[in-house]
Coordinates of C-alpha atoms in Angstrom, one line a residue:
Chain A
M1 CA 14.6 15.7 7.7
K2 CA 17.3 18.2 8.7
W3 CA 17.5 19.2 5.0
L4 CA 13.7 19.9 4.9
G5 CA 14.1 22.3 7.9
R6 CA 17.0 24.0 6.2
L7 CA 15.0 24.2 2.9
F8 CA 12.1 25.9 4.8
L9 CA 14.5 28.3 6.4
V10 CA 16.1 29.3 3.1
A11 CA 12.6 29.7 1.6
A12 CA 11.5 31.9 4.5
V13 CA 14.6 34.1 4.3
A14 CA 14.2 34.4 0.5
A15 CA 10.5 35.4 1.0
L16 CA 11.4 37.9 3.6
G17 CA 14.2 39.4 1.5
W18 CA 11.8 39.7 -1.5
W19 CA 9.2 41.4 0.6
L20 CA 11.7 43.8 2.0
W21 CA 13.0 44.6 -1.5
Q22 CA 9.4 45.2 -2.8
T23 CA 8.6 47.4 0.2
L24 CA 11.8 49.5 0.0
F25 CA 12.1 49.7 -3.8
P26 CA 8.6 49.3 -5.2
G27 CA 8.3 48.8 -8.9
D28 CA 6.3 51.2 -11.2
E29 CA 3.1 49.1 -10.9
A30 CA 3.4 49.0 -7.1
Q31 CA 3.9 52.7 -7.0
I32 CA 0.8 53.3 -9.2
R33 CA -1.3 51.0 -7.0
K34 CA -0.1 52.9 -3.9
L35 CA -1.0 56.2 -5.6
L36 CA -4.5 54.9 -6.4
A37 CA -5.0 53.7 -2.8
R38 CA -3.8 57.1 -1.6
T39 CA -6.2 58.9 -3.9
A40 CA -9.1 56.8 -2.6
R41 CA -8.2 57.4 1.0
A42 CA -7.9 61.2 0.3
A43 CA -11.3 61.2 -1.4
S44 CA -12.9 59.5 1.6
F45 CA -14.0 61.5 4.6
S46 CA -16.3 61.3 7.5
S47 CA -18.2 63.7 9.8
R48 CA -15.7 63.1 12.5
D49 CA -12.9 64.7 10.5
G50 CA -11.6 67.9 12.0
A51 CA -10.8 71.1 10.0
L52 CA -7.1 70.2 9.9
R53 CA -7.7 66.7 8.7
R54 CA -10.2 67.9 6.2
M55 CA -7.7 70.4 4.7
G56 CA -5.0 67.9 4.7
S57 CA -7.0 65.3 2.9
I58 CA -8.2 67.8 0.3
A59 CA -4.6 68.9 -0.3
E60 CA -3.4 65.2 -0.5
F61 CA -6.2 64.5 -3.0
G62 CA -5.1 67.4 -5.2
N63 CA -1.4 66.2 -5.0
C64 CA -2.4 62.9 -6.7
F65 CA -3.0 64.8 -10.0
T66 CA -0.9 66.6 -12.5
P67 CA -1.6 70.4 -12.8
D68 CA -3.3 69.9 -16.2
V69 CA -5.4 66.9 -15.2
Q70 CA -8.6 66.2 -17.2
V71 CA -11.6 64.4 -15.9
Y72 CA -14.5 63.3 -18.1
F73 CA -17.5 61.6 -16.6
D74 CA -20.7 60.3 -18.1
M75 CA -22.8 58.5 -15.5
P76 CA -26.4 57.6 -14.9
R77 CA -28.1 60.1 -12.6
Q78 CA -25.1 62.5 -12.6
G79 CA -25.1 63.0 -16.4
R80 CA -22.0 64.3 -18.2
F81 CA -19.5 66.6 -16.7
A82 CA -15.9 67.6 -17.3
L83 CA -13.1 69.0 -15.1
E84 CA -9.8 70.5 -16.1
G85 CA -6.9 71.3 -13.9
R86 CA -5.8 70.4 -10.4
E87 CA -7.5 73.4 -8.9
Q88 CA -10.9 72.2 -10.1
M89 CA -10.2 68.8 -8.6
I90 CA -9.4 70.4 -5.2
G91 CA -12.6 72.5 -5.5
L92 CA -14.6 69.3 -6.2
A93 CA -13.1 67.7 -3.1
A94 CA -14.0 70.7 -1.0
R95 CA -17.5 71.0 -2.3
S96 CA -18.2 67.3 -1.8
R97 CA -17.3 67.7 1.9
D98 CA -19.9 70.5 2.1
S99 CA -22.7 68.6 0.4
V100 CA -22.3 65.1 1.9
V101 CA -21.7 64.0 5.5
A102 CA -19.4 61.1 4.8
V103 CA -18.1 59.2 1.9
S104 CA -16.0 56.0 1.7
V105 CA -14.3 55.4 -1.6
T106 CA -12.8 52.0 -2.5
L107 CA -11.1 51.0 -5.7
V108 CA -11.4 47.3 -6.8
D109 CA -10.4 45.1 -9.7
V110 CA -7.4 47.4 -10.5
S111 CA -5.4 46.4 -13.5
V112 CA -2.4 48.4 -14.5
Q113 CA -0.8 48.5 -17.9
L114 CA 2.6 50.1 -18.1
E115 CA 3.8 51.6 -21.4
P116 CA 7.1 50.3 -22.7
D117 CA 8.8 53.6 -21.9
H118 CA 7.8 53.3 -18.2
L119 CA 6.8 56.9 -18.3
S120 CA 3.1 56.5 -18.7
A121 CA 0.5 53.9 -17.7
T122 CA -3.2 53.2 -17.8
A123 CA -5.3 51.5 -15.2
G124 CA -8.8 50.1 -15.4
L125 CA -10.7 49.8 -12.2
T126 CA -14.1 50.0 -10.5
A127 CA -14.7 52.8 -8.0
R128 CA -17.2 52.1 -5.2
A129 CA -18.6 55.0 -3.2
D130 CA -20.5 54.4 0.1
I131 CA -22.3 57.7 0.7
S132 CA -23.9 58.3 4.1
G133 CA -27.6 58.5 4.0
E134 CA -27.9 56.4 0.9
V135 CA -29.0 52.8 1.2
D136 CA -27.1 51.5 -1.8
F137 CA -23.5 52.2 -2.8
S138 CA -22.6 53.8 -6.2
V139 CA -20.3 52.1 -8.6
Q140 CA -18.5 53.4 -11.7
E141 CA -16.0 51.8 -14.0
L142 CA -13.1 54.2 -14.6
K143 CA -10.1 54.4 -16.9
V144 CA -7.2 56.3 -15.3
F145 CA -4.1 57.6 -17.1
F146 CA -0.8 58.2 -15.4
R147 CA 2.3 60.1 -16.2
K148 CA 5.7 60.0 -14.4
V149 CA 6.7 63.5 -13.5
N150 CA 10.1 64.1 -11.8
G151 CA 10.2 60.4 -10.8
Q152 CA 6.7 60.5 -9.3
W153 CA 3.6 58.9 -10.8
L154 CA 0.6 61.3 -11.0
I155 CA -2.8 61.0 -12.6
Y156 CA -3.3 63.2 -15.7
R157 CA -6.6 61.9 -17.0
V158 CA -9.7 60.1 -15.7
E159 CA -12.5 58.9 -17.8
S160 CA -15.7 57.0 -16.9
V161 CA -16.3 53.8 -18.8
K162 CA -19.8 53.0 -20.0
T163 CA -20.3 49.5 -18.9
L164 CA -23.8 49.5 -20.3
S165 CA -24.6 52.1 -23.0
A166 CA -28.0 53.1 -24.2
I167 CA -29.4 56.0 -26.2
R168 CA -31.2 58.1 -23.7
P169 CA -32.6 61.6 -23.7
E170 CA -29.5 63.8 -24.1
S171 CA -28.2 65.7 -21.1
N172 CA -26.0 68.8 -21.7
L173 CA -22.3 68.5 -21.1
R174 CA -21.5 70.6 -18.1
T175 CA -18.2 71.8 -16.8
T176 CA -17.7 72.7 -13.1
Chain G
M1 CA 6.7 0.1 45.4
M2 CA 6.1 3.2 43.5
S3 CA 2.7 3.8 42.1
G4 CA 2.4 3.9 38.3
E5 CA 1.4 7.0 36.4
P6 CA -2.3 7.8 36.5
N7 CA -4.4 6.3 33.7
Q8 CA -4.7 8.8 30.8
T9 CA -8.2 9.1 29.4
T10 CA -8.3 8.0 25.8
L11 CA -11.0 8.5 23.2
P12 CA -13.1 5.5 22.4
H13 CA -12.0 3.8 19.2
W14 CA -15.3 4.5 17.4
L15 CA -15.0 8.2 18.2
K16 CA -11.5 8.3 16.9
V17 CA -12.7 6.7 13.6
V18 CA -15.5 9.2 13.3
L19 CA -13.3 12.2 14.0
I20 CA -10.1 11.4 12.0
G21 CA -10.9 8.2 10.1
R22 CA -9.2 4.8 10.2
N23 CA -6.2 6.3 8.4
P24 CA -5.4 9.9 9.5
R25 CA -3.1 10.5 6.5
V26 CA -5.8 9.5 4.0
T27 CA -8.3 11.7 6.0
I28 CA -6.0 14.7 5.6
I29 CA -5.5 14.1 1.9
R30 CA -9.3 13.8 1.4
L31 CA -9.8 17.0 3.4
A32 CA -7.3 18.9 1.3
V33 CA -8.8 17.7 -1.9
T34 CA -12.3 18.6 -0.7
V35 CA -11.1 22.1 0.2
V36 CA -9.4 22.6 -3.1
L37 CA -12.5 21.4 -5.0
L38 CA -14.8 23.7 -3.0
V39 CA -12.5 26.7 -3.6
C40 CA -12.3 26.0 -7.3
T41 CA -16.0 25.6 -7.5
A42 CA -16.7 28.8 -5.6
R43 CA -14.1 30.7 -7.6
F44 CA -14.5 29.5 -11.1
M45 CA -17.8 27.7 -11.5
L46 CA -20.6 28.6 -9.1
I47 CA -19.8 31.9 -7.5
P48 CA -21.8 33.1 -4.5
I49 CA -23.0 36.6 -5.0
R50 CA -24.8 39.1 -2.8
M51 CA -27.3 41.3 -4.5
Q52 CA -27.7 44.9 -3.7
G53 CA -30.0 47.5 -5.1
P54 CA -33.7 47.8 -6.2
S55 CA -33.3 47.3 -10.0
M56 CA -34.4 43.7 -10.1
R57 CA -37.4 43.9 -7.8
P58 CA -39.6 42.1 -7.3
T59 CA -37.8 39.2 -8.9
Y60 CA -34.8 39.6 -6.6
E61 CA -34.9 41.6 -3.4
D62 CA -32.2 43.7 -2.0
R63 CA -29.5 42.0 0.1
G64 CA -30.4 38.5 -1.2
I65 CA -27.9 35.8 -1.8
N66 CA -27.6 33.8 -5.0
L67 CA -25.2 31.8 -7.2
L68 CA -23.6 32.8 -10.5
N69 CA -23.2 29.9 -12.9
R70 CA -20.0 30.8 -14.8
L71 CA -20.3 27.7 -17.0
A72 CA -23.8 28.5 -18.3
Y73 CA -22.5 30.1 -21.6
L74 CA -19.6 27.9 -22.4
R75 CA -21.4 26.4 -25.4
R76 CA -24.1 28.9 -26.2
G77 CA -24.7 32.6 -25.7
P78 CA -27.3 34.1 -23.3
S79 CA -30.9 33.7 -24.2
R80 CA -33.7 36.2 -24.0
G81 CA -35.1 36.3 -20.4
D82 CA -31.8 35.1 -18.8
V83 CA -30.8 37.0 -15.7
V84 CA -27.0 37.6 -16.2
A85 CA -24.1 39.2 -14.4
I86 CA -22.2 41.8 -16.3
R87 CA -18.7 42.7 -15.0
L88 CA -17.4 46.2 -14.7
A89 CA -13.5 46.4 -14.5
G90 CA -13.5 42.9 -12.9
P91 CA -15.6 40.3 -11.2
S92 CA -15.7 41.8 -7.7
I93 CA -18.7 44.1 -8.5
M94 CA -21.2 43.1 -11.3
F95 CA -24.4 44.4 -12.6
M96 CA -27.3 41.9 -12.5
K97 CA -29.8 42.5 -15.3
R98 CA -32.1 40.6 -17.6
V99 CA -31.4 39.9 -21.3
V100 CA -34.2 41.4 -23.4
G101 CA -32.4 41.9 -26.7
L102 CA -30.1 39.5 -28.7
P103 CA -27.4 40.2 -31.2
G104 CA -28.6 41.7 -34.4
E105 CA -32.0 42.7 -33.1
T106 CA -33.4 46.2 -32.6
V107 CA -34.7 47.3 -29.2
E108 CA -36.8 50.2 -28.2
F109 CA -39.2 51.4 -25.5
I110 CA -42.4 53.2 -26.2
D111 CA -44.4 54.4 -23.2
G112 CA -42.9 51.6 -21.1
Q113 CA -43.6 48.8 -23.7
L114 CA -40.6 46.9 -24.9
Y115 CA -40.3 46.3 -28.6
V116 CA -37.9 43.9 -30.2
N117 CA -37.6 44.0 -34.0
G118 CA -40.8 46.1 -33.9
Q119 CA -42.8 43.5 -32.0
P120 CA -44.2 44.2 -28.5
Q121 CA -42.7 41.8 -25.9
K122 CA -44.6 40.2 -23.1
E123 CA -42.7 40.7 -19.9
P124 CA -44.5 38.9 -17.0
Y125 CA -41.6 39.7 -14.6
V126 CA -42.2 43.5 -14.8
K127 CA -44.6 44.1 -12.0
F128 CA -44.4 47.9 -11.5
P129 CA -45.6 50.5 -13.9
C130 CA -43.2 51.8 -16.5
H131 CA -43.4 54.8 -18.9
W132 CA -40.0 54.7 -20.5
D133 CA -39.3 56.0 -24.0
M134 CA -36.1 55.0 -25.6
P135 CA -35.3 55.3 -29.4
K136 CA -34.6 52.2 -31.4
Q137 CA -31.1 50.7 -31.0
R138 CA -29.7 48.0 -33.2
L139 CA -27.4 45.5 -31.5
S140 CA -24.2 44.4 -33.1
P141 CA -23.3 40.7 -33.4
T142 CA -21.5 40.8 -30.1
Q143 CA -24.1 42.9 -28.1
Y144 CA -27.0 42.1 -25.8
F145 CA -29.5 44.5 -24.4
V146 CA -30.0 44.1 -20.7
V147 CA -32.3 45.9 -18.3
G148 CA -33.6 45.5 -14.8
D149 CA -37.1 44.2 -13.9
N150 CA -37.9 47.3 -11.8
R151 CA -38.6 50.1 -14.2
D152 CA -40.6 52.2 -11.8
M153 CA -38.0 54.9 -11.6
P154 CA -37.2 57.5 -14.3
I155 CA -35.2 56.1 -17.2
Q156 CA -32.2 58.2 -16.3
D157 CA -32.0 56.6 -12.9
H158 CA -31.8 53.1 -14.1
T159 CA -28.5 51.5 -15.2
F160 CA -29.3 49.5 -18.3
G161 CA -28.3 49.2 -21.9
V162 CA -26.0 47.4 -24.3
A163 CA -23.6 44.9 -22.9
E164 CA -20.8 43.3 -24.8
R165 CA -20.7 39.5 -24.8
A166 CA -17.3 39.4 -23.3
R167 CA -18.6 41.2 -20.2
I168 CA -21.3 38.8 -19.5
L169 CA -19.8 36.4 -16.9
G170 CA -22.6 34.0 -16.4
R171 CA -26.2 33.3 -15.5
V172 CA -27.8 33.8 -12.1
L173 CA -28.7 30.3 -10.9
L174 CA -31.6 30.7 -8.5

């Protein structure tokens, strides 16, 4: 039975070592997942946030994107809209804090595909937004495109995915 | 003479048998197998789901609990009238809608009336007034048309439309 104890000890040390390695030297996919989690956290806010925290989270949100980021959304109720550039993303984050009291954004079912060159990647995910004052949460399937810039992964394109598509009365494409 | 140790209270034999069985090792194995079966059933066969939102009223109310049968479409595709779950990026959040159009058919709404292949459809599950207009859509061999039962809101506010077969995860059981 001594050997069983030693086997458990070796397995525990190996697991700890693997965890430490993953934490200190995360792979590309882990970095991308961390970036997505950071983006969701920065997009979330509550009425209790002070001015400093608010500014910090808006800046952090903007830093998740490349300067030439492109965002294309086509969603029920919101219609179609497009954004281009990091400045517009920062503006959107600031305006959302003015128009809504609190939002909690979570990203679920994230699947990451790395390109063979390990310099670009794509992720499919579902974004869930719990907006204060609304009974039901909003969901949207998204496709997010990443690029490695100076060793750091950043988002350069976001598209909404039409899970259910139907021909409806056309709404004009608007840019903000 | 020294007194012996005080009597230790022991469980009656019948209670021991009820709690841990005649053979504790067998009991543990049976418990482990039961847990594994329950987890596999809940994960891959009958998935518990919590419903949120008004789009399937009055058939299903907000915050209700139900089960999703993942094995319902192993041998056949969804049928008209089935209430199905459609996945988004994954199975954590799904749309729950009713199948009203099958592959190869045309679907349209004229003043709230559903037409499939030009024929008006009876929809006894639609209880609230509907005045939707939607141009004719033809479904491909892998597409189904799904819509909620609650069509009281403007058409732009309702999430419905064409769902690919691969996204339909199963049929709502209850």
